[in-house]
XYZ file of C-alpha atoms in Angstrom:
728
model
C 17.479 -41.831 10.219
C 17.656 -38.127 10.550
C 13.887 -38.026 11.000
C 14.091 -40.538 13.878
C 16.860 -38.563 15.565
C 14.911 -35.338 15.225
C 11.858 -37.040 16.668
C 13.782 -38.377 19.670
C 15.359 -34.980 20.212
C 11.924 -33.378 20.074
C 10.629 -35.813 22.697
C 13.544 -34.933 24.974
C 12.804 -31.222 24.611
C 9.136 -31.885 25.316
C 10.034 -33.674 28.546
C 12.193 -30.712 29.585
C 9.251 -28.376 29.026
C 7.014 -30.738 31.004
C 9.452 -30.754 33.917
C 9.708 -26.950 33.821
C 5.921 -26.599 33.871
C 5.354 -28.825 36.909
C 6.870 -26.564 39.619
C 5.243 -23.503 38.066
C 1.910 -25.312 38.043
C 2.329 -26.130 41.741
C 3.147 -22.491 42.469
C 0.107 -21.363 40.515
C -2.158 -23.768 42.384
C -0.803 -22.480 45.706
C -1.314 -18.870 44.631
C -4.858 -19.618 43.481
C -5.553 -21.359 46.784
C -4.165 -18.404 48.759
C -6.098 -15.970 46.592
C -9.311 -17.912 47.152
C -8.824 -17.794 50.907
C -8.165 -14.043 50.851
C -11.256 -13.420 48.724
C -13.345 -15.504 51.116
C -12.018 -13.487 54.085
C -12.741 -10.245 52.228
C -16.292 -11.297 51.349
C -16.986 -12.392 54.919
C -15.642 -9.095 56.205
C -17.891 -7.198 53.772
C -20.936 -9.128 55.003
C -20.023 -8.395 58.623
C -19.484 -4.670 58.045
C -22.725 -4.471 56.048
C -24.571 -5.179 59.285
C -23.489 -1.878 60.790
C -26.097 0.871 60.742
C -23.753 3.352 59.055
C -22.690 0.875 56.352
C -22.804 2.213 52.799
C -22.168 0.190 49.651
C -20.016 2.919 48.124
C -17.652 3.110 51.122
C -17.365 -0.662 51.378
C -16.691 -0.886 47.625
C -13.799 1.562 47.867
C -12.249 -0.178 50.872
C -12.650 -3.664 49.408
C -11.492 -2.786 45.903
C -14.815 -3.961 44.461
C -17.637 -2.328 42.534
C -20.848 -1.215 44.211
C -22.686 -3.963 42.345
C -20.274 -6.561 43.791
C -20.921 -5.226 47.296
C -24.693 -5.354 46.843
C -24.389 -8.930 45.577
C -22.558 -9.863 48.795
C -24.867 -7.811 51.027
C -28.295 -7.400 49.371
C -29.518 -5.357 52.337
C -27.392 -2.463 51.065
C -29.231 -2.397 47.748
C -32.719 -1.057 47.051
C -35.566 -3.559 46.897
C -37.393 -4.404 43.703
C -40.880 -2.880 43.322
C -43.835 -5.175 42.748
C -47.144 -5.179 40.969
C -45.792 -3.590 37.798
C -47.815 -3.269 34.605
C -46.910 -5.056 31.419
C -45.551 -2.963 28.598
C -47.646 -3.012 25.433
C -46.602 -5.427 22.730
C -46.160 -2.914 19.958
C -46.168 -3.818 16.287
C -44.505 -0.957 14.474
C -44.173 -0.417 10.759
C -40.758 -0.126 9.163
C -41.130 3.509 8.093
C -37.904 5.404 8.684
C -37.607 8.851 10.167
C -36.621 11.172 7.277
C -34.001 12.925 9.389
C -31.649 10.001 8.872
C -30.910 11.288 5.383
C -28.733 13.550 6.503
C -11.435 12.874 32.319
C -12.534 15.844 34.486
C -14.425 19.117 34.243
C -11.510 20.932 32.618
C -10.117 17.941 30.793
C -11.613 19.151 27.540
C -9.687 22.404 27.991
C -6.421 20.525 28.256
C -3.754 22.350 26.324
C -3.509 19.604 23.766
C -2.417 20.178 20.238
C -4.283 20.982 17.138
C -2.581 19.676 14.074
C 0.528 21.874 13.991
C 1.083 24.368 11.211
C 3.791 22.218 9.711
C 1.262 19.431 9.194
C -1.417 21.795 7.924
C 0.865 22.967 5.168
C 1.374 19.420 3.897
C -1.350 19.265 2.021
C -28.928 6.605 10.947
C -32.039 5.949 11.301
C -32.271 3.146 13.799
C -35.333 1.187 14.670
C -35.547 3.013 18.011
C -36.346 6.149 16.038
C -39.376 4.871 14.201
C -42.359 7.188 14.101
C -44.463 6.742 17.184
C -47.712 7.475 15.429
C -47.308 4.369 13.282
C -47.857 2.143 16.323
C -51.358 0.841 17.049
C -52.843 1.627 20.447
C -51.392 -0.820 22.937
C -53.138 -2.442 25.834
C -51.750 -2.747 29.348
C -52.240 -6.036 31.163
C -52.075 -6.627 34.881
C -48.973 -8.215 36.357
C -48.939 -11.982 35.818
C -48.705 -14.653 38.436
C -45.123 -15.421 39.429
C -43.339 -17.500 36.816
C -40.793 -20.107 37.886
C -37.308 -18.845 37.215
C -35.163 -20.952 34.933
C -31.453 -20.324 34.941
C -28.027 -21.032 36.357
C -27.619 -21.818 40.017
C -24.820 -19.287 40.577
C -26.102 -15.969 41.959
C -26.264 -13.006 39.625
C -25.336 -9.487 40.562
C -28.127 -7.186 41.665
C -28.562 -3.975 39.708
C -29.447 -0.806 41.614
C -32.911 0.721 41.475
C -34.319 4.197 41.942
C -35.621 4.451 45.511
C -39.390 4.364 45.845
C -41.393 7.485 46.532
C -40.016 10.898 47.382
C -36.386 9.760 47.921
C -36.298 8.509 44.322
C -38.063 11.575 42.967
C -35.291 13.679 44.452
C -32.906 12.033 41.979
C -34.678 13.739 39.087
C -32.872 17.016 38.664
C -30.011 18.601 36.760
C -26.791 19.539 38.485
C -26.989 23.243 39.339
C -24.713 25.556 37.387
C -23.378 22.711 35.262
C -24.086 22.918 31.528
C -22.458 21.699 28.325
C -21.738 24.995 26.590
C -19.962 25.948 23.416
C -16.333 26.865 24.183
C -15.158 30.396 23.593
C -11.510 29.488 23.223
C -9.347 27.688 20.698
C -7.240 24.733 21.741
C -3.514 25.358 21.804
C -1.126 23.412 19.648
C 1.146 20.598 20.687
C 3.715 19.619 18.096
C 3.987 15.886 17.392
C 6.732 13.393 16.633
C 6.287 9.787 15.513
C 8.732 7.124 16.695
C 9.148 3.467 15.764
C 10.600 2.086 18.994
C 11.692 -1.110 17.229
C 13.789 0.524 14.487
C 14.484 3.917 16.041
C 13.030 5.817 13.055
C 11.799 9.239 14.195
C 9.670 11.542 12.024
C 8.669 15.114 12.863
C 8.081 18.338 10.989
C 11.838 18.835 10.616
C 12.501 15.545 8.847
C 13.382 11.916 9.506
C 16.295 10.360 11.379
C 17.173 7.009 12.934
C 17.886 7.196 16.671
C 19.869 4.880 18.899
C 17.279 4.023 21.545
C 19.421 1.603 23.532
C 16.980 -0.467 25.611
C 14.145 1.955 24.767
C 13.568 2.974 28.364
C 11.993 6.329 29.139
C 15.412 7.937 29.606
C 16.674 6.445 26.327
C 13.701 7.810 24.374
C 13.711 11.279 25.964
C 17.460 11.657 25.436
C 17.341 10.429 21.827
C 14.304 12.463 20.806
C 15.245 15.762 22.446
C 18.812 15.617 21.227
C 17.234 15.965 17.772
C 13.848 17.660 17.860
C 13.081 21.083 19.327
C 11.488 21.466 22.734
C 8.179 22.546 21.210
C 7.503 18.901 20.287
C 5.281 17.915 23.216
C 3.784 14.622 22.106
C 5.681 11.514 21.014
C 3.524 8.831 19.403
C 4.957 5.312 19.397
C 4.009 3.709 16.078
C 5.584 0.288 16.684
C 7.759 -1.538 19.171
C 5.661 -0.968 22.343
C 8.666 -0.299 24.622
C 6.478 -0.639 27.738
C 6.120 -4.376 26.980
C 9.817 -5.201 26.641
C 10.007 -6.710 30.110
C 6.537 -8.264 29.995
C 7.782 -11.848 30.322
C 8.961 -11.155 33.871
C 5.524 -9.991 35.013
C 2.261 -11.842 35.502
C 0.206 -8.905 34.211
C 0.925 -6.413 31.434
C -0.064 -3.509 33.706
C 2.880 -4.348 35.953
C 5.289 -4.269 33.025
C 3.839 -0.938 31.884
C 4.071 0.548 35.381
C 7.695 -0.556 35.664
C 8.534 1.083 32.329
C 6.730 4.346 33.149
C 8.536 4.562 36.477
C 11.949 3.802 35.022
C 14.994 6.062 35.429
C 14.756 9.582 33.988
C 17.416 11.837 32.466
C 18.840 14.515 34.706
C 16.422 17.416 35.108
C 13.304 15.438 34.158
C 10.467 14.462 36.487
C 6.962 13.069 36.268
C 4.574 15.858 35.324
C 2.700 16.924 38.450
C 0.352 19.576 37.104
C -0.161 21.841 34.152
C -2.399 24.790 34.740
C -5.969 23.544 34.800
C -4.965 20.210 33.288
C -6.032 17.586 35.811
C -4.720 14.728 33.722
C -1.099 15.241 34.730
C 0.790 12.118 35.714
C 0.882 8.718 34.064
C -2.018 6.600 32.827
C -1.153 2.958 33.457
C -2.990 1.103 30.695
C -1.903 -2.405 29.659
C -1.747 -1.608 25.933
C -2.152 2.122 25.404
C -0.447 3.841 28.353
C 0.261 7.543 28.585
C 3.419 8.822 30.243
C 3.773 12.510 31.100
C 7.003 14.214 32.109
C 8.426 17.700 32.395
C 11.844 19.356 32.474
C 11.928 22.528 34.482
C 8.780 24.613 34.407
C 8.364 25.134 30.683
C 9.093 21.880 28.856
C 6.383 19.214 28.911
C 6.071 16.023 26.945
C 4.033 12.869 26.801
C 4.651 9.477 25.246
C 1.602 7.548 24.050
C 0.601 4.848 21.591
C -0.765 5.670 18.157
C -2.931 2.557 18.568
C -5.336 4.737 20.553
C -6.302 6.147 17.156
C -5.916 3.165 14.818
C -3.976 -0.023 14.244
C -0.991 1.202 12.199
C -0.929 -2.172 10.402
C 2.844 -2.038 9.923
C 2.883 1.488 8.489
C 6.153 3.377 8.928
C 6.235 6.593 10.990
C 6.150 8.813 7.893
C 2.914 7.176 6.717
C 1.427 7.461 10.197
C 2.268 11.159 10.231
C 0.682 11.511 6.794
C -2.468 9.876 8.219
C -2.698 12.592 10.870
C -2.269 15.188 8.124
C -5.165 13.714 6.133
C -7.281 13.410 9.274
C -6.773 17.069 10.106
C -7.542 18.155 6.549
C -10.760 16.109 6.432
C -11.959 17.538 9.753
C -10.861 21.068 8.847
C -13.563 21.199 6.180
C -16.184 21.071 8.952
C -14.409 22.686 11.927
C -12.185 25.623 11.088
C -10.803 25.533 14.649
C -10.155 21.783 14.706
C -7.525 20.545 17.137
C -6.175 17.010 17.214
C -5.798 16.300 20.900
C -3.936 13.445 22.531
C -6.663 10.838 22.180
C -9.679 10.340 19.890
C -11.964 10.566 22.933
C -10.705 14.031 23.867
C -10.793 15.123 20.236
C -14.316 13.824 19.737
C -15.695 15.580 22.763
C -13.969 18.839 21.898
C -15.327 18.754 18.342
C -18.796 17.955 19.658
C -18.668 20.940 22.002
C -18.124 23.141 18.950
C -21.426 21.982 17.453
C -23.501 23.172 20.421
C -25.961 25.785 19.099
C -24.490 29.254 19.398
C -27.388 31.261 18.009
C -29.241 33.183 20.697
C -32.775 31.902 20.999
C -31.916 28.326 20.048
C -33.435 25.963 22.575
C -30.118 24.660 23.840
C -27.949 27.704 23.097
C -27.409 28.167 26.835
C -26.095 24.622 27.070
C -27.250 21.068 27.692
C -27.946 20.314 31.379
C -25.958 17.587 33.117
C -27.993 14.982 34.989
C -27.821 14.540 38.747
C -25.007 12.457 40.160
C -27.580 9.834 41.174
C -28.870 9.412 37.616
C -25.354 9.330 36.208
C -24.402 6.677 38.741
C -27.486 4.634 37.878
C -26.705 4.768 34.158
C -23.084 3.854 34.816
C -24.196 0.738 36.709
C -27.076 -0.325 34.455
C -26.169 0.654 30.863
C -23.542 -1.650 29.351
C -21.742 -1.122 26.078
C -21.189 -3.704 23.342
C -22.479 -7.265 23.423
C -19.762 -9.868 23.959
C -20.940 -13.460 24.064
C -19.535 -16.851 23.111
C -22.248 -19.467 22.484
C -20.939 -22.981 23.021
C -22.283 -26.530 23.061
C -24.809 -27.792 24.037
C -26.583 -24.636 22.815
C -24.979 -25.209 19.407
C -23.535 -28.400 17.846
C -19.972 -29.442 18.671
C -19.258 -29.423 14.924
C -20.698 -26.735 12.639
C -20.834 -26.613 8.824
C -18.925 -23.343 8.513
C -17.630 -20.156 10.126
C -18.627 -16.642 9.014
C -17.971 -13.228 10.478
C -20.030 -10.157 9.563
C -19.315 -6.770 11.113
C -21.455 -3.613 11.083
C -19.501 -0.830 9.395
C -19.114 2.336 11.544
C -22.131 1.104 13.486
C -22.468 3.764 16.185
C -22.727 6.471 13.547
C -26.052 4.886 12.574
C -27.608 5.587 15.968
C -26.849 9.233 16.705
C -29.718 11.047 15.007
C -31.843 11.378 18.147
C -31.003 11.446 21.858
C -32.602 12.407 25.133
C -32.167 16.012 26.291
C -33.094 17.923 29.388
C -34.153 16.506 32.739
C -35.916 13.141 32.360
C -39.386 12.294 33.574
C -39.541 9.421 36.015
C -41.976 6.727 34.922
C -42.828 4.391 37.791
C -44.880 1.233 37.359
C -47.955 3.085 38.612
C -47.460 6.180 36.462
C -46.858 4.035 33.378
C -50.047 2.058 34.070
C -52.006 5.315 34.355
C -51.069 6.392 30.818
C -53.295 5.844 27.847
C -52.253 3.179 25.368
C -50.900 5.776 22.945
C -49.032 7.591 25.701
C -47.431 4.308 26.715
C -46.284 3.741 23.144
C -44.939 7.301 22.981
C -42.973 6.764 26.195
C -41.446 3.523 24.946
C -40.393 5.133 21.658
C -38.882 8.182 23.330
C -35.237 8.180 24.429
C -35.586 6.151 27.613
C -34.042 3.721 30.078
C -36.262 1.111 31.752
C -36.173 -1.251 34.683
C -38.147 -4.254 33.512
C -39.144 -7.753 34.528
C -38.698 -9.973 31.490
C -40.217 -13.371 30.704
C -38.778 -15.416 27.838
C -41.483 -17.209 25.796
C -41.946 -20.854 26.749
C -41.002 -22.144 23.293
C -38.140 -19.713 22.587
C -35.117 -21.379 20.912
C -32.995 -18.458 19.676
C -30.433 -16.108 21.283
C -31.211 -13.873 24.248
C -32.492 -10.372 23.538
C -31.904 -8.294 26.669
C -28.794 -7.895 28.844
C -28.961 -9.022 32.453
C -26.400 -8.644 35.240
C -23.859 -11.424 35.059
C -22.271 -13.524 37.756
C -18.636 -13.856 38.708
C -16.423 -11.974 36.265
C -19.156 -11.522 33.650
C -20.585 -7.983 33.740
C -23.540 -8.910 31.501
C -25.101 -11.962 29.923
C -28.159 -12.529 27.728
C -30.720 -14.975 29.194
C -32.326 -17.139 26.519
C -33.807 -20.110 28.406
C -37.468 -20.697 27.515
C -39.766 -19.644 30.359
C -37.097 -17.817 32.326
C -37.963 -14.629 34.212
C -35.385 -12.036 35.218
C -35.167 -8.370 36.156
C -32.841 -5.921 34.442
C -32.429 -2.432 32.974
C -32.525 -1.818 29.212
C -32.780 1.076 26.792
C -35.968 1.826 24.914
C -34.544 0.437 21.665
C -33.965 -2.992 23.212
C -37.296 -3.050 25.043
C -39.070 -2.334 21.759
C -37.022 -4.994 19.988
C -38.027 -7.570 22.612
C -41.691 -6.619 22.188
C -41.718 -6.756 18.391
C -38.878 -9.031 17.317
C -39.436 -10.978 14.064
C -39.831 -14.339 15.835
C -42.054 -13.991 18.907
C -42.741 -11.120 21.337
C -41.324 -11.357 24.839
C -43.307 -10.374 27.914
C -42.050 -7.104 29.421
C -43.277 -5.615 32.698
C -42.366 -2.002 33.379
C -41.046 -1.527 36.917
C -39.511 1.942 36.624
C -37.957 4.160 34.020
C -36.563 7.474 32.867
C -37.973 9.178 29.768
C -36.241 12.120 28.100
C -37.416 14.722 25.644
C -36.345 13.972 22.087
C -33.500 16.029 20.705
C -30.594 15.733 18.287
C -27.487 16.903 20.208
C -25.224 14.417 18.402
C -26.643 14.690 14.899
C -24.600 17.589 13.506
C -21.377 16.240 15.055
C -22.033 12.741 13.734
C -22.971 13.919 10.244
C -19.740 15.896 9.950
C -17.686 12.921 11.097
C -19.508 10.627 8.668
C -18.751 13.018 5.821
C -15.053 13.094 6.770
C -15.065 9.298 7.013
C -16.630 8.892 3.553
C -14.196 11.314 1.914
C -11.196 9.553 3.452
C -12.494 6.133 2.427
C -12.925 7.362 -1.145
C -9.390 8.755 -1.091
C -8.057 5.438 0.221
C -9.553 3.701 -2.825
C -8.844 6.253 -5.545
C -5.588 8.049 -4.707
C -2.764 7.309 -7.135
C -0.025 7.116 -4.520
C 0.096 3.921 -2.466
C 1.404 5.642 0.667
C -1.368 8.242 0.499
C -3.978 5.530 0.028
C -2.779 3.824 3.194
C -2.578 7.144 5.048
C -6.173 7.960 4.067
C -7.337 4.492 5.144
C -5.678 4.946 8.548
C -7.188 8.426 8.855
C -10.672 7.043 8.140
C -10.185 4.586 11.008
C -9.161 7.511 13.211
C -12.464 9.232 12.394
C -14.265 6.074 13.476
C -12.320 6.163 16.751
C -13.219 9.813 17.304
C -16.916 8.995 17.115
C -16.701 5.652 18.920
C -14.601 6.892 21.837
C -16.245 10.296 21.809
C -19.572 8.609 22.529
C -17.894 6.540 25.227
C -16.470 9.732 26.719
C -19.976 11.069 27.363
C -20.538 8.132 29.716
C -18.148 9.711 32.233
C -16.965 6.776 34.265
C -16.133 7.405 37.921
C -12.814 9.199 38.015
C -9.895 6.858 38.647
C -6.755 8.356 40.140
C -3.536 6.387 39.696
C -0.288 6.835 41.513
C 3.147 5.350 42.058
C 5.262 5.228 45.213
C 8.949 4.319 45.303
C 9.848 1.390 47.540
C 12.256 1.881 50.409
C 15.688 0.314 50.165
C 14.609 -2.637 52.312
C 11.757 -3.411 49.873
C 9.040 -2.672 52.422
C 5.713 -1.812 50.776
C 4.760 1.758 51.699
C 1.288 2.793 52.741
C -0.978 3.757 49.883
C -3.707 6.424 50.147
C -6.885 5.605 52.025
C -9.440 3.909 49.815
C -6.896 2.980 47.135
C -6.193 -0.532 45.928
C -2.844 -1.978 44.952
C -2.545 -2.554 41.195
C 1.127 -3.344 40.673
C 4.367 -4.107 42.447
C 7.869 -4.064 40.952
C 11.339 -4.175 42.449
C 11.345 -0.388 42.770
C 7.757 0.899 42.810
C 4.232 0.126 43.955
C 1.313 1.441 41.883
C -2.232 2.049 43.081
C -5.543 3.407 41.896
C -8.506 4.972 43.652
C -11.987 5.865 42.485
C -13.001 9.387 43.438
C -16.540 9.093 42.109
C -18.226 11.326 39.573
C -16.776 14.782 39.111
C -18.554 17.936 38.000
C -17.866 17.313 34.336
C -19.838 19.700 32.102
C -19.670 17.178 29.267
C -21.031 14.164 31.172
C -24.029 12.774 29.291
C -24.286 9.034 29.974
C -27.871 9.169 28.738
C -26.491 9.729 25.216
C -23.949 6.924 25.408
C -26.539 4.544 26.856
C -28.999 5.356 24.074
C -26.481 4.737 21.299
C -25.254 1.496 22.864
C -28.782 0.190 23.383
C -29.754 0.992 19.792
C -26.601 -0.703 18.472
C -27.246 -3.860 20.504
C -30.836 -3.956 19.279
C -29.744 -3.531 15.654
C -27.311 -6.410 16.093
C -30.410 -8.582 16.469
C -32.704 -6.986 13.883
C -32.478 -3.785 11.906
C -33.224 -2.325 8.476
C -30.772 -2.490 5.600
C -30.445 -0.144 2.669
C -32.070 -2.690 0.342
C -35.771 -3.259 -0.271
C -37.550 -6.477 0.602
C -39.266 -7.473 -2.673
C -42.011 -9.302 -0.783
C -43.127 -6.328 1.339
C -41.660 -3.282 -0.391
C -40.191 -2.244 2.970
C -36.512 -2.096 3.915
C -35.044 -5.567 4.160
C -33.854 -6.469 7.630
C -30.647 -8.040 8.904
C -29.309 -9.252 12.226
C -28.904 -12.377 14.322
C -32.651 -13.038 14.538
C -32.754 -13.298 10.742
C -30.411 -16.305 10.847
C -31.499 -19.840 11.819
C -31.801 -20.748 15.484
C -28.661 -22.522 16.622
C -26.470 -20.917 13.961
C -25.147 -18.002 16.070
C -21.757 -18.811 17.572
C -20.652 -15.465 19.033
C -21.200 -11.723 19.293
C -18.390 -9.192 19.561
C -19.713 -5.615 19.903
C -20.898 -4.995 16.315
C -19.983 -8.378 14.821
C -21.932 -11.617 14.469
C -20.277 -15.024 14.040
C -22.441 -17.694 12.463
C -22.253 -21.232 11.125
C -24.254 -20.176 8.046
C -23.313 -17.423 5.650
C -25.425 -14.252 6.066
C -26.652 -12.982 2.711
C -27.221 -9.313 3.454
C -26.616 -6.401 1.060
C -23.567 -4.206 1.653
C -23.245 -0.675 0.282
C -20.506 0.591 2.591
C -22.815 2.840 4.597
C -22.809 3.038 8.411
C -24.667 0.092 9.882
C -24.243 -2.227 6.883
C -22.903 -5.727 7.538
C -19.547 -6.448 5.899
C -18.409 -10.050 5.471
C -14.971 -10.111 7.135
C -14.300 -13.829 7.508
C -15.510 -17.059 5.964
C -14.663 -20.752 6.027
C -17.357 -22.789 4.221
C -16.256 -26.107 5.628
C -16.860 -28.000 8.841
C -15.348 -26.541 12.010
C -15.108 -27.503 15.652
C -17.217 -25.053 17.640
C -15.023 -22.849 19.872
C -15.600 -23.202 23.604
C -13.002 -20.698 24.874
C -11.958 -17.199 23.894
C -8.580 -18.529 22.757
C -10.261 -20.981 20.358
C -12.591 -18.223 19.183
C -9.735 -15.880 18.255
C -7.943 -18.650 16.373
C -11.032 -19.192 14.202
C -11.491 -15.451 13.801
C -7.966 -15.107 12.387
C -8.305 -18.181 10.186
C -11.657 -17.018 8.857
C -10.274 -13.647 7.830
C -7.248 -15.230 6.192
C -9.444 -17.714 4.327
C -11.754 -14.995 3.054
C -8.825 -12.979 1.759
C -7.167 -16.003 0.170
C -10.267 -17.482 -1.439
C -12.045 -14.262 -2.356
C -15.334 -15.534 -0.925
């Protein structure tokens, strides 16, 4: 009887939920309809303005709140035209010999007065396939451009990627910015003392001890009052280890950014204000990020502080503030063995770039002792628009069955560290279709195996039945996708590692026509930095397995993840995205929305404030090297498809290979940056070295194939839980 009553009660509650959903659904449909009309008006206005003689894609993009690529997709006349009659790249068959060397936010942002690990903490006691030897490749042959091939693909229009202008206008892109070099710093970073706060429990840890604070509602004023009634003013950075106070009002906002902006702009204690500037620090003010925001405030002229999330560095995995602090101690100690002037700055990206700058050759006479040149703004803009990062793809029916025999996740350990042993340096050589065709076969092979970035026309083999190999500009909200349809032809940009993979993949070579390209001199600007970080990572991993104290084991494990973040986000920092300025304006008492700066777009609106952001383009950043980021990302994407392992193939005596192309066609269900999800279990050796595939999830029983991201993440969680429970 009780069961029947519970069931009837449950049905009544379900009906209440249904009735509550209906009006919200109607509101949502109206909003979506209104939004669609506004977008249509915007797009039509863009097309109209594009007809003006003075129209420029960059100006329209800023005014419309779109990217340049979006503008060019709406108005192709504003984008450069594709060259024709390009030669076909040689189909190179390269041996698996490894290069022996594998054995081993602004211009002043890096000079931000961010903290080294304070004295109180100090006292606590790859060779990738893109780097294969060129001389192992047979002489290639260049074929003439083929007859046009019918394009196979989706009906929706794809975005158009920019090109280098033809002739002299394009040649004028090929230069280094004058008087802008990446040089070794002659200063030591100053120290910012740290405190670690659990915003859920109020536990606060700093060099003076541990207390539990009353945080009230954990607003900015609550935290500043509680912390600085206890800790000295020289604590300038407060890391939130748990509790995410900026999300406490998230349910009343449609987007997390709005909740974060509301929290950052909340009431302040008397005497405090948002930090406006700090010497040469151009990062003053708040960073409105949905999950890892940064708030900066000051009291008077001398006291400065910032509140930020420790999740920028690693997932604390439930660790208490004392353990998190111990992780920073171990991180500093591991890095100190390689950099005697190490400073832990606010984020892993800033720390990574600062540490890299201290590996620039200092010895007079060294080739790059005077510094690494920064590419022209045009080249940096081209790389920003045409060099994506990790591969994210969900492969759904009908490409794969609706039911699959299993679910397995394998992830490449510390993958980017595998692809840092060689990078392009200096000013690149432009390689047009004509200049590439004029090279000898060996010179063509040398160009393709040099650090390079190519505009190519790609034709998928007519009987291809596996995953796509090269990224292409996506449509709608997708920045990139990976065409796989047999016989399809498309034009894109890709790094040399991916072009070579397409030409010599283990299944069937693809047809590649070179349209344009940039080829750099080989160098190793990241090698010393990466090797030091890998050594710190290995030592911390060993400590996390062998230390006798459980807290220290966890602290070392968290510190090893922080090292990974330093390298991962340090590489991303070289990409130097266009500078985004954010701001907040208080609403008038009548709620009228104030005017925002010219060229800015509205990003959030609360009862008290409006927030905006504006792109100010590429600054004169002496540490901007998108050619390095692009090379690492391209090599990592290529290795996700096919790359050597540390084991030997008994059949050939060469390194065994792993990657998606070494699994059956139709078995790949998803890619997520460095992870592959498959319906069959990959059987690849794992030694714990960078680039090795680690089995992270496994369910050896039939599953329904995910068709949405939400379904994918459910299976991801279940797979990891099953692997841990079953010990697969």
